[in-house]
Amino acid sequence: MAIHPTDGAGHTGRDVPPATVARLPGYLRALDALTEDGVVTTSSEELAERAGVNPAQLRKDLSFLGSYGRRGVGYEVAHLSEQVGVVLGLATLRRVVIVGIGNLGHALANYSGFADRGFAVVALVDAAPAVVGTTVAGLVVEPLDRLTAIVEGRGVSIGVIATPAAGAQDVCDALVEAGVVGILTFAPRALRVPDHVDVRAVDVASELQILAFHDARRTATGA
Amino acid sequence: MAIHPTDGAGHTGRDVPPATVARLPGYLRALDALTEDGVVTTSSEELAERAGVNPAQLRKDLSFLGSYGRRGVGYEVAHLSEQVGVVLGLATLRRVVIVGIGNLGHALANYSGFADRGFAVVALVDAAPAVVGTTVAGLVVEPLDRLTAIVEGRGVSIGVIATPAAGAQDVCDALVEAGVVGILTFAPRALRVPDHVDVRAVDVASELQILAFHDARRTATGA
DNA sequence: TAGATTGTTAATCGATTAACAATC
DNA sequence: TAGATTGTTAATCGATTAACAATC
């Protein structure tokens, strides 16, 4: 039996290349900025400029989603924005749990960027008894041993790991076991997950080291 | 006149592919973890497993840096770690300014991952009068109009932008103008910089949207 | 010498870019 | 019709992976 993806107006969803998917949020931001500026219709040149990419790449990326422009005219900002949102699945509310309520966990819990984009932080979890029971961003921090019950009971599909490296793999395993399908980790270490789970890793120290590399080259070559 | 890079034991530095550079910090972390576990010699298989990459890829990456293994034996952890550190230019202390001391800026200022890797946060800067003058992580927050003087006067080479999207490009321009060569931004928008400046962008909302995409596919295809 | 594992080559794969025919 | 701009094709480029000769 062949699988029939839920196929709307565009030929949405089927094999969009990873590199394209990674750029879609940037296009969405650029479209939002255009909307705020009152721009109704845009071109691949203008939109690409705003998103910081090549116009050819933008058109190619959008072509994977469907045909949402008009030749000789351009793209209608509101319509394209909606379509990109559909592809990213932003119509559905996704419930998020944040594990590790240190400095970073605090900042994340208070970050408005979640709610703005259809993500609801439904629980905060920490291992330290001193932190459990405190209120952060309007939520009471819960103990680590409740993690499984929280994920299963509240329909959490995405877990954010903001713990030290040492505990991260255990937290990850617990999240996966409980049924989370996406993980965003800030812990500085590689995480092992089954194929069906998606991991995105943000590592500030690594980013700085990459910058340091280029700085060092510059110095060494005397630029 | 041909340019001669400062060339040490290995043929370090010249044209290391960007994709390889981006993985080096992960190798360094994996090597540190091995050191902590008391492992003296490792193989491409073991190290790759720890770093979450393919062994062939690891060997290829390392081959761009030089020849730091022994056939039939493997890699000496301490030596390889040192060499990767050299390539990343971690021997040199790099001075960092953080602009935007909100929740995230706070967390970054208190993040120990900077100092651990040879980065010194030498100044915190914010636009809001209410924040200026307060002490965060042992540093007094300074006003935005001092940014240029700070960068020039204290030898800052890397700027971290943790402001809202609206102010980010202006801050970026000021940093570049003052002589910063690397920028790490957390602001959700594309930044325009001259070619000689390196930008790394971390965007939590984008990461979540990418996770949402995969979650949506999974749901749509009935997995 | 036999066994192990690197460093490198060659093959594959995916991503980017330029060019242009289709079409508004 | 003339001008503009998309969507797509084809060419280029870079990254990944497998395989293996070199060598410890």
mmCIF file of N, CA, C and O in Angstrom, chain B residues 12 19 58-59 64 91 106-107 114 117 122 126 129 134 141 145 149-150 167 175 184 197 205 210 219 223:
data_model
loop_
_atom_site.group_PDB
_atom_site.id
_atom_site.type_symbol
_atom_site.label_atom_id
_atom_site.label_comp_id
_atom_site.label_asym_id
_atom_site.label_seq_id
_atom_site.Cartn_x
_atom_site.Cartn_y
_atom_site.Cartn_z
ATOM 1 N N THR B 12 48.906 22.823 8.776
ATOM 2 C CA THR B 12 47.784 23.505 9.414
ATOM 3 C C THR B 12 47.227 24.697 8.669
ATOM 4 O O THR B 12 47.944 25.491 8.127
ATOM 5 N N ALA B 19 32.883 22.917 6.364
ATOM 6 C CA ALA B 19 32.159 21.837 7.029
ATOM 7 C C ALA B 19 33.059 21.126 8.037
ATOM 8 O O ALA B 19 32.607 20.676 9.087
ATOM 9 N N LEU B 58 35.667 11.509 10.065
ATOM 10 C CA LEU B 58 36.618 11.991 11.069
ATOM 11 C C LEU B 58 38.035 11.963 10.527
ATOM 12 O O LEU B 58 38.788 12.939 10.641
ATOM 13 N N ARG B 59 38.434 10.834 9.911
ATOM 14 C CA ARG B 59 39.799 10.734 9.392
ATOM 15 C C ARG B 59 40.046 11.748 8.292
ATOM 16 O O ARG B 59 41.104 12.368 8.223
ATOM 17 N N PHE B 64 42.962 17.094 6.960
ATOM 18 C CA PHE B 64 43.133 18.477 6.508
ATOM 19 C C PHE B 64 44.041 19.261 7.450
ATOM 20 O O PHE B 64 44.641 20.262 7.067
ATOM 21 N N ALA B 91 44.911 28.935 21.601
ATOM 22 C CA ALA B 91 46.039 29.331 22.441
ATOM 23 C C ALA B 91 45.981 30.832 22.742
ATOM 24 O O ALA B 91 46.401 31.287 23.795
ATOM 25 N N HIS B 106 22.159 37.916 30.201
ATOM 26 C CA HIS B 106 22.481 37.478 31.553
ATOM 27 C C HIS B 106 23.059 36.070 31.560
ATOM 28 O O HIS B 106 24.112 35.796 32.122
ATOM 29 N N ALA B 107 22.316 35.185 30.933
ATOM 30 C CA ALA B 107 22.728 33.774 30.903
ATOM 31 C C ALA B 107 24.096 33.630 30.243
ATOM 32 O O ALA B 107 24.962 32.892 30.724
ATOM 33 N N PHE B 114 32.689 30.122 28.191
ATOM 34 C CA PHE B 114 33.594 31.092 27.575
ATOM 35 C C PHE B 114 35.013 30.925 28.089
ATOM 36 O O PHE B 114 35.931 30.610 27.342
ATOM 37 N N ARG B 117 37.327 27.963 27.394
ATOM 38 C CA ARG B 117 37.867 27.745 26.057
ATOM 39 C C ARG B 117 38.711 28.905 25.548
ATOM 40 O O ARG B 117 38.884 29.074 24.337
ATOM 41 N N VAL B 122 34.968 40.759 28.364
ATOM 42 C CA VAL B 122 35.592 41.940 28.967
ATOM 43 C C VAL B 122 34.614 43.095 29.139
ATOM 44 O O VAL B 122 34.942 44.092 29.769
ATOM 45 N N ASP B 126 24.492 47.649 27.222
ATOM 46 C CA ASP B 126 23.049 47.648 26.983
ATOM 47 C C ASP B 126 22.575 49.062 26.681
ATOM 48 O O ASP B 126 23.206 50.043 27.095
ATOM 49 N N PRO B 129 18.811 52.589 30.025
ATOM 50 C CA PRO B 129 19.385 53.271 31.198
ATOM 51 C C PRO B 129 19.163 52.495 32.495
ATOM 52 O O PRO B 129 20.004 52.534 33.395
ATOM 53 N N THR B 134 24.204 48.481 36.427
ATOM 54 C CA THR B 134 24.008 47.303 37.274
ATOM 55 C C THR B 134 25.184 46.348 37.067
ATOM 56 O O THR B 134 25.884 46.405 36.066
ATOM 57 N N VAL B 141 27.487 46.895 33.731
ATOM 58 C CA VAL B 141 26.932 47.087 32.387
ATOM 59 C C VAL B 141 27.148 48.528 31.933
ATOM 60 O O VAL B 141 26.851 49.470 32.670
ATOM 61 N N ASP B 145 26.587 53.814 23.879
ATOM 62 C CA ASP B 145 27.437 54.786 23.181
ATOM 63 C C ASP B 145 28.917 54.631 23.527
ATOM 64 O O ASP B 145 29.762 55.296 22.949
ATOM 65 N N ALA B 149 34.436 52.685 21.831
ATOM 66 C CA ALA B 149 35.594 52.888 22.707
ATOM 67 C C ALA B 149 36.005 51.584 23.393
ATOM 68 O O ALA B 149 37.196 51.286 23.534
ATOM 69 N N ILE B 150 35.029 50.799 23.791
ATOM 70 C CA ILE B 150 35.307 49.529 24.466
ATOM 71 C C ILE B 150 36.032 48.565 23.529
ATOM 72 O O ILE B 150 37.059 47.978 23.878
ATOM 73 N N GLY B 167 17.196 46.246 17.011
ATOM 74 C CA GLY B 167 18.444 46.986 17.154
ATOM 75 C C GLY B 167 19.679 46.269 16.629
ATOM 76 O O GLY B 167 20.768 46.836 16.592
ATOM 77 N N LEU B 175 29.801 47.400 15.806
ATOM 78 C CA LEU B 175 30.852 46.429 16.140
ATOM 79 C C LEU B 175 31.853 46.313 15.001
ATOM 80 O O LEU B 175 33.065 46.338 15.211
ATOM 81 N N LEU B 184 28.738 36.718 16.905
ATOM 82 C CA LEU B 184 27.786 35.654 17.222
ATOM 83 C C LEU B 184 26.476 36.325 17.583
ATOM 84 O O LEU B 184 26.403 37.070 18.555
ATOM 85 N N VAL B 197 34.285 39.998 7.739
ATOM 86 C CA VAL B 197 33.716 39.710 9.059
ATOM 87 C C VAL B 197 32.923 38.416 9.002
ATOM 88 O O VAL B 197 32.203 38.155 8.044
ATOM 89 N N ALA B 205 14.063 30.069 17.815
ATOM 90 C CA ALA B 205 12.755 29.909 17.175
ATOM 91 C C ALA B 205 12.898 29.144 15.859
ATOM 92 O O ALA B 205 12.077 28.277 15.538
ATOM 93 N N ILE B 210 12.212 24.052 12.621
ATOM 94 C CA ILE B 210 12.765 22.932 11.862
ATOM 95 C C ILE B 210 12.317 21.613 12.490
ATOM 96 O O ILE B 210 11.931 20.669 11.784
ATOM 97 N N THR B 219 3.586 13.103 11.323
ATOM 98 C CA THR B 219 2.147 13.016 11.545
ATOM 99 C C THR B 219 1.409 12.800 10.230
ATOM 100 O O THR B 219 0.560 11.934 10.110
ATOM 101 N N ALA B 223 3.354 8.014 10.622
ATOM 102 C CA ALA B 223 4.366 7.217 11.312
ATOM 103 C C ALA B 223 4.096 7.181 12.810
ATOM 104 O O ALA B 223 3.515 8.108 13.368
#
